[in-house]
Amino acid sequence: ECLAGIAKMVAWLCTLAAAGVSISPTARRLVLVRHGAVNREKAVPAIKPGGFYGGNVDVPLSTVGEAEALAAAKHIASNHLDEVKIIWSSPMRRALFGARAVGTALAVAASEGGVWQPPMEIDTFEAFREVDRGPIGAGWTDLTAEEIEARDGPDAMQRFALESTPGAFNAVNGGEGFCDVRSRVLEQRDAMLRALPPGGAGVIVSHMWVTRAMVGEALGEPNPMRVDIPTASISVVDYPEGFSAQAFASGACEPPTVACVGLKPSLE
């Protein structure tokens, strides 16, 4: 009960921060959303209980996951209605459900305010697809954590998270290391920042490791496994004028401002 109370307090404080901070006229805001909980039994291709999956396995949301995504969409419409100019998404259906929910929630909220508008269009990008864990059989897809550790060592997941050489982890899991995910995600994120007008916000609905790439950069956290991104949670980051991954890494621009990380709206 104590932990549940702490979680509710953290969520309340995140809500206040996300709703109460206006965007600087020169900044761009990104509202980052992870998809809701999934129904593993309907994965394509099939995945055994406890087996890992990623960007090469399409898994639909569960009934709870759909409710989580709708709650996140309603929260965004309530707190960011006048800010959002663009919605981008992973092409995977577990993310697309949430992106479409956001577009619909924004349209409904605007209509309730007396301004009718159709749902905002959703643009999908392969760069926001979840981490590639490699093919079934040769890679990590469909292996449990215990099977991965038995095959590739007890520190396999930590090595995946901290790998810094592009493409190097393909020899281990047949797919990506986190540095590969981070590189493609931040490049596409920078494209969204360029597409946004100053003072505007964009919504990106994607996955745990994709969101960890953006939030971890903003927090200055080199280990993505320390960045908690629950299902259907919302993180809000404001980026200053001239921000890009390269400029930030070289110290050529101001750091982003993190308003909220991992806010999970309650289900009604």
Short mmCIF file of C-alpha atoms in Angstrom, two decimals:
data_model
loop_
_atom_site.label_atom_id
_atom_site.label_comp_id
_atom_site.label_asym_id
_atom_site.label_seq_id
_atom_site.Cartn_x
_atom_site.Cartn_y
_atom_site.Cartn_z
CA GLU A 1 0.00 0.00 0.00
CA CYS A 2 2.88 2.34 0.78
CA LEU A 3 4.48 1.72 -2.63
CA ALA A 4 1.12 2.23 -4.34
CA GLY A 5 0.73 5.53 -2.51
CA ILE A 6 4.19 6.66 -3.58
CA ALA A 7 3.43 5.72 -7.19
CA LYS A 8 0.23 7.75 -7.12
CA MET A 9 2.08 10.74 -5.62
CA VAL A 10 4.77 10.56 -8.32
CA ALA A 11 2.10 10.38 -11.02
CA TRP A 12 0.30 13.38 -9.50
CA LEU A 13 3.50 15.43 -9.40
CA CYS A 14 4.29 14.46 -13.01
CA THR A 15 0.82 15.53 -14.06
CA LEU A 16 1.27 18.91 -12.42
CA ALA A 17 4.64 19.38 -14.10
CA ALA A 18 3.47 18.32 -17.53
CA ALA A 19 0.28 20.37 -17.41
CA GLY A 20 1.66 23.41 -15.69
CA VAL A 21 4.73 24.21 -17.76
CA SER A 22 4.03 26.23 -20.90
CA ILE A 23 6.32 25.87 -23.90
CA SER A 24 8.85 28.60 -24.47
CA PRO A 25 8.06 30.50 -27.69
CA THR A 26 11.38 29.30 -29.12
CA ALA A 27 11.26 25.69 -27.87
CA ARG A 28 9.71 22.52 -29.30
CA ARG A 29 7.93 20.01 -27.05
CA LEU A 30 7.79 16.27 -27.58
CA VAL A 31 5.15 14.16 -25.85
CA LEU A 32 6.54 10.62 -25.86
CA VAL A 33 4.13 7.71 -25.37
CA ARG A 34 4.85 4.02 -25.02
CA HIS A 35 2.18 1.63 -26.31
CA GLY A 36 -0.15 -0.17 -23.90
CA ALA A 37 0.08 -3.72 -22.57
CA VAL A 38 0.01 -6.43 -25.25
CA ASN A 39 -1.72 -9.75 -25.85
CA ARG A 40 1.25 -12.08 -26.31
CA GLU A 41 -0.99 -15.00 -27.32
CA LYS A 42 -1.81 -13.22 -30.60
CA ALA A 43 1.77 -12.37 -31.59
CA VAL A 44 2.74 -12.81 -35.26
CA PRO A 45 4.93 -14.83 -35.49
CA ALA A 46 3.97 -16.80 -32.35
CA ILE A 47 6.06 -16.27 -29.23
CA LYS A 48 6.26 -18.70 -26.31
CA PRO A 49 5.40 -17.53 -22.76
CA GLY A 50 8.24 -15.40 -21.44
CA GLY A 51 9.92 -15.18 -24.84
CA PHE A 52 11.44 -11.87 -25.93
CA TYR A 53 10.02 -10.02 -28.89
CA GLY A 54 10.73 -6.69 -30.54
CA GLY A 55 10.42 -4.85 -33.81
CA ASN A 56 10.21 -8.03 -35.87
CA VAL A 57 7.11 -9.37 -34.06
CA ASP A 58 3.73 -7.68 -34.38
CA VAL A 59 1.79 -8.02 -31.14
CA PRO A 60 -1.67 -6.46 -30.67
CA LEU A 61 -2.73 -4.70 -27.52
CA SER A 62 -4.67 -6.58 -24.88
CA THR A 63 -8.00 -5.28 -23.60
CA VAL A 64 -6.13 -3.65 -20.72
CA GLY A 65 -3.56 -2.23 -23.14
CA GLU A 66 -6.28 -0.61 -25.23
CA ALA A 67 -7.76 0.96 -22.10
CA GLU A 68 -4.30 2.21 -21.11
CA ALA A 69 -3.76 3.74 -24.55
CA LEU A 70 -7.14 5.49 -24.44
CA ALA A 71 -6.34 6.88 -20.96
CA ALA A 72 -3.01 8.23 -22.25
CA ALA A 73 -4.75 9.80 -25.26
CA LYS A 74 -7.34 11.47 -23.03
CA HIS A 75 -4.59 12.83 -20.80
CA ILE A 76 -2.76 14.33 -23.77
CA ALA A 77 -5.96 15.91 -25.08
CA SER A 78 -6.68 17.39 -21.65
CA ASN A 79 -3.21 18.81 -21.12
CA HIS A 80 -1.72 19.48 -24.56
CA LEU A 81 -4.70 20.19 -26.84
CA ASP A 82 -3.55 23.58 -28.12
CA GLU A 83 0.11 22.54 -28.44
CA VAL A 84 0.07 19.40 -30.59
CA LYS A 85 0.79 19.98 -34.28
CA ILE A 86 2.10 16.57 -35.39
CA ILE A 87 1.59 12.91 -34.43
CA TRP A 88 4.24 10.39 -35.43
CA SER A 89 4.24 6.67 -34.69
CA SER A 90 6.00 3.37 -35.02
CA PRO A 91 4.42 1.34 -37.85
CA MET A 92 3.66 -1.53 -35.45
CA ARG A 93 -0.02 -1.98 -34.63
CA ARG A 94 0.49 -1.87 -30.86
CA ALA A 95 1.80 1.69 -31.29
CA LEU A 96 -0.57 2.73 -34.07
CA PHE A 97 -3.60 2.04 -31.88
CA GLY A 98 -2.30 4.59 -29.37
CA ALA A 99 -1.37 7.14 -32.03
CA ARG A 100 -4.84 6.98 -33.58
CA ALA A 101 -6.38 7.25 -30.13
CA VAL A 102 -4.43 10.47 -29.53
CA GLY A 103 -5.59 11.91 -32.85
CA THR A 104 -9.21 11.06 -32.07
CA ALA A 105 -9.01 12.38 -28.50
CA LEU A 106 -7.59 15.70 -29.71
CA ALA A 107 -10.38 16.02 -32.30
CA VAL A 108 -13.08 15.24 -29.72
CA ALA A 109 -11.63 17.72 -27.22
CA ALA A 110 -11.48 20.44 -29.88
CA SER A 111 -15.08 19.73 -30.91
CA GLU A 112 -16.24 19.93 -27.31
CA GLY A 113 -14.61 23.35 -27.23
CA GLY A 114 -16.73 24.43 -30.17
CA VAL A 115 -14.16 23.91 -32.96
CA TRP A 116 -14.80 20.86 -35.15
CA GLN A 117 -11.79 19.22 -36.68
CA PRO A 118 -11.09 15.78 -38.15
CA PRO A 119 -8.60 13.49 -36.37
CA MET A 120 -5.01 14.50 -37.05
CA GLU A 121 -3.16 12.38 -39.61
CA ILE A 122 -0.62 9.87 -38.31
CA ASP A 123 2.78 9.57 -39.99
CA THR A 124 4.66 6.32 -39.38
CA PHE A 125 8.43 5.85 -39.43
CA GLU A 126 10.51 2.68 -39.42
CA ALA A 127 13.04 4.47 -37.22
CA PHE A 128 10.54 4.30 -34.35
CA ARG A 129 10.08 0.52 -34.64
CA GLU A 130 11.05 -1.42 -31.50
CA VAL A 131 14.53 -2.93 -31.14
CA ASP A 132 15.34 -5.78 -33.52
CA ARG A 133 16.22 -8.78 -31.34
CA GLY A 134 17.23 -10.92 -34.30
CA PRO A 135 15.52 -13.82 -36.09
CA ILE A 136 13.84 -16.68 -34.27
CA GLY A 137 16.39 -19.45 -33.85
CA ALA A 138 19.59 -17.49 -34.43
CA GLY A 139 18.70 -14.36 -32.45
CA TRP A 140 17.06 -13.44 -29.15
CA THR A 141 13.49 -13.35 -30.42
CA ASP A 142 11.40 -16.05 -28.69
CA LEU A 143 14.14 -16.76 -26.12
CA THR A 144 13.48 -16.21 -22.42
CA ALA A 145 15.84 -14.12 -20.30
CA GLU A 146 17.19 -17.34 -18.78
CA GLU A 147 17.85 -18.83 -22.22
CA ILE A 148 19.63 -15.68 -23.37
CA GLU A 149 21.86 -15.68 -20.28
CA ALA A 150 22.64 -19.37 -20.68
CA ARG A 151 23.61 -18.88 -24.33
CA ASP A 152 25.31 -15.47 -24.29
CA GLY A 153 26.35 -14.97 -20.68
CA PRO A 154 24.78 -13.60 -17.47
CA ASP A 155 25.65 -10.02 -18.49
CA ALA A 156 24.14 -10.29 -21.98
CA MET A 157 21.35 -7.77 -21.43
CA GLN A 158 23.70 -5.28 -19.79
CA ARG A 159 26.12 -5.61 -22.72
CA PHE A 160 23.22 -5.02 -25.13
CA ALA A 161 22.25 -1.85 -23.26
CA LEU A 162 25.78 -0.45 -23.03
CA GLU A 163 27.14 -1.51 -26.45
CA SER A 164 28.72 1.54 -28.08
CA THR A 165 29.98 0.21 -31.43
CA PRO A 166 27.36 0.48 -34.20
CA GLY A 167 26.46 -2.91 -35.65
CA ALA A 168 28.68 -4.85 -33.26
CA PHE A 169 25.89 -6.55 -31.33
CA ASN A 170 24.52 -8.17 -34.49
CA ALA A 171 27.12 -10.89 -33.97
CA VAL A 172 25.51 -11.67 -30.60
CA ASN A 173 21.75 -11.44 -31.15
CA GLY A 174 21.42 -11.23 -34.93
CA GLY A 175 19.79 -7.82 -34.53
CA GLU A 176 20.61 -4.55 -32.81
CA GLY A 177 22.47 -3.24 -29.80
CA PHE A 178 20.95 -0.29 -27.98
CA CYS A 179 23.38 2.12 -29.66
CA ASP A 180 21.88 1.12 -33.02
CA VAL A 181 18.36 1.80 -31.78
CA ARG A 182 19.44 5.10 -30.26
CA SER A 183 21.12 6.29 -33.46
CA ARG A 184 18.11 5.74 -35.72
CA VAL A 185 15.62 7.05 -33.14
CA LEU A 186 17.47 10.29 -32.42
CA GLU A 187 17.99 10.98 -36.14
CA GLN A 188 14.24 10.70 -36.76
CA ARG A 189 13.47 12.64 -33.58
CA ASP A 190 15.63 15.49 -34.87
CA ALA A 191 13.56 15.48 -38.07
CA MET A 192 10.42 16.00 -35.99
CA LEU A 193 12.00 18.91 -34.15
CA ARG A 194 12.82 20.51 -37.50
CA ALA A 195 9.22 19.96 -38.68
CA LEU A 196 7.66 21.56 -35.60
CA PRO A 197 7.03 25.30 -35.38
CA PRO A 198 8.56 27.13 -32.40
CA GLY A 199 6.22 26.81 -29.44
CA GLY A 200 4.59 23.70 -30.89
CA ALA A 201 4.46 20.09 -29.70
CA GLY A 202 4.65 16.73 -31.41
CA VAL A 203 3.49 13.34 -30.14
CA ILE A 204 5.56 10.21 -30.76
CA VAL A 205 3.89 6.87 -29.94
CA SER A 206 6.37 4.03 -29.93
CA HIS A 207 8.00 1.44 -27.67
CA MET A 208 10.00 1.01 -24.48
CA TRP A 209 13.51 1.02 -25.98
CA VAL A 210 12.65 3.76 -28.47
CA THR A 211 11.34 6.00 -25.70
CA ARG A 212 14.31 5.13 -23.50
CA ALA A 213 16.61 6.42 -26.26
CA MET A 214 15.00 9.88 -26.23
CA VAL A 215 14.35 10.17 -22.50
CA GLY A 216 17.77 8.79 -21.55
CA GLU A 217 19.49 11.37 -23.75
CA ALA A 218 17.45 14.19 -22.16
CA LEU A 219 18.22 12.96 -18.64
CA GLY A 220 21.90 12.41 -19.37
CA GLU A 221 21.50 8.75 -18.34
CA PRO A 222 23.96 6.50 -20.22
CA ASN A 223 22.31 3.24 -19.06
CA PRO A 224 18.85 2.89 -20.63
CA MET A 225 17.94 0.11 -18.21
CA ARG A 226 17.77 2.76 -15.48
CA VAL A 227 15.04 4.68 -17.36
CA ASP A 228 11.63 3.37 -16.32
CA ILE A 229 9.04 3.63 -19.12
CA PRO A 230 5.83 1.76 -18.13
CA THR A 231 3.24 0.70 -20.70
CA ALA A 232 1.12 3.60 -22.03
CA SER A 233 3.18 6.07 -20.01
CA ILE A 234 3.81 9.66 -21.06
CA SER A 235 7.10 11.55 -20.95
CA VAL A 236 7.38 15.24 -21.86
CA VAL A 237 10.60 16.90 -23.03
CA ASP A 238 11.10 20.49 -24.23
CA TYR A 239 13.96 21.14 -26.67
CA PRO A 240 15.63 24.54 -27.10
CA GLU A 241 16.13 26.32 -30.41
CA GLY A 242 18.92 24.72 -32.43
CA PHE A 243 18.80 21.39 -30.62
CA SER A 244 19.92 18.19 -32.31
CA ALA A 245 21.53 15.02 -31.02
CA GLN A 246 24.85 16.01 -32.57
CA ALA A 247 24.74 19.60 -31.29
CA PHE A 248 23.83 18.42 -27.78
CA ALA A 249 26.56 15.78 -27.69
CA SER A 250 29.17 18.35 -28.74
CA GLY A 251 27.96 21.00 -26.30
CA ALA A 252 26.85 23.33 -29.11
CA CYS A 253 23.32 23.85 -27.77
CA GLU A 254 21.47 24.13 -24.46
CA PRO A 255 20.17 20.91 -22.84
CA PRO A 256 16.53 19.89 -23.11
CA THR A 257 14.12 20.38 -20.21
CA VAL A 258 12.43 17.24 -18.90
CA ALA A 259 8.96 18.02 -17.58
CA CYS A 260 7.84 14.47 -16.91
CA VAL A 261 9.06 10.86 -17.26
CA GLY A 262 6.91 7.73 -17.22
CA LEU A 263 3.59 9.28 -16.18
CA LYS A 264 0.97 6.52 -16.38
CA PRO A 265 -2.57 7.96 -16.38
CA SER A 266 -5.01 6.03 -14.21
CA LEU A 267 -7.73 3.95 -15.84
CA GLU A 268 -11.25 5.17 -15.26
#
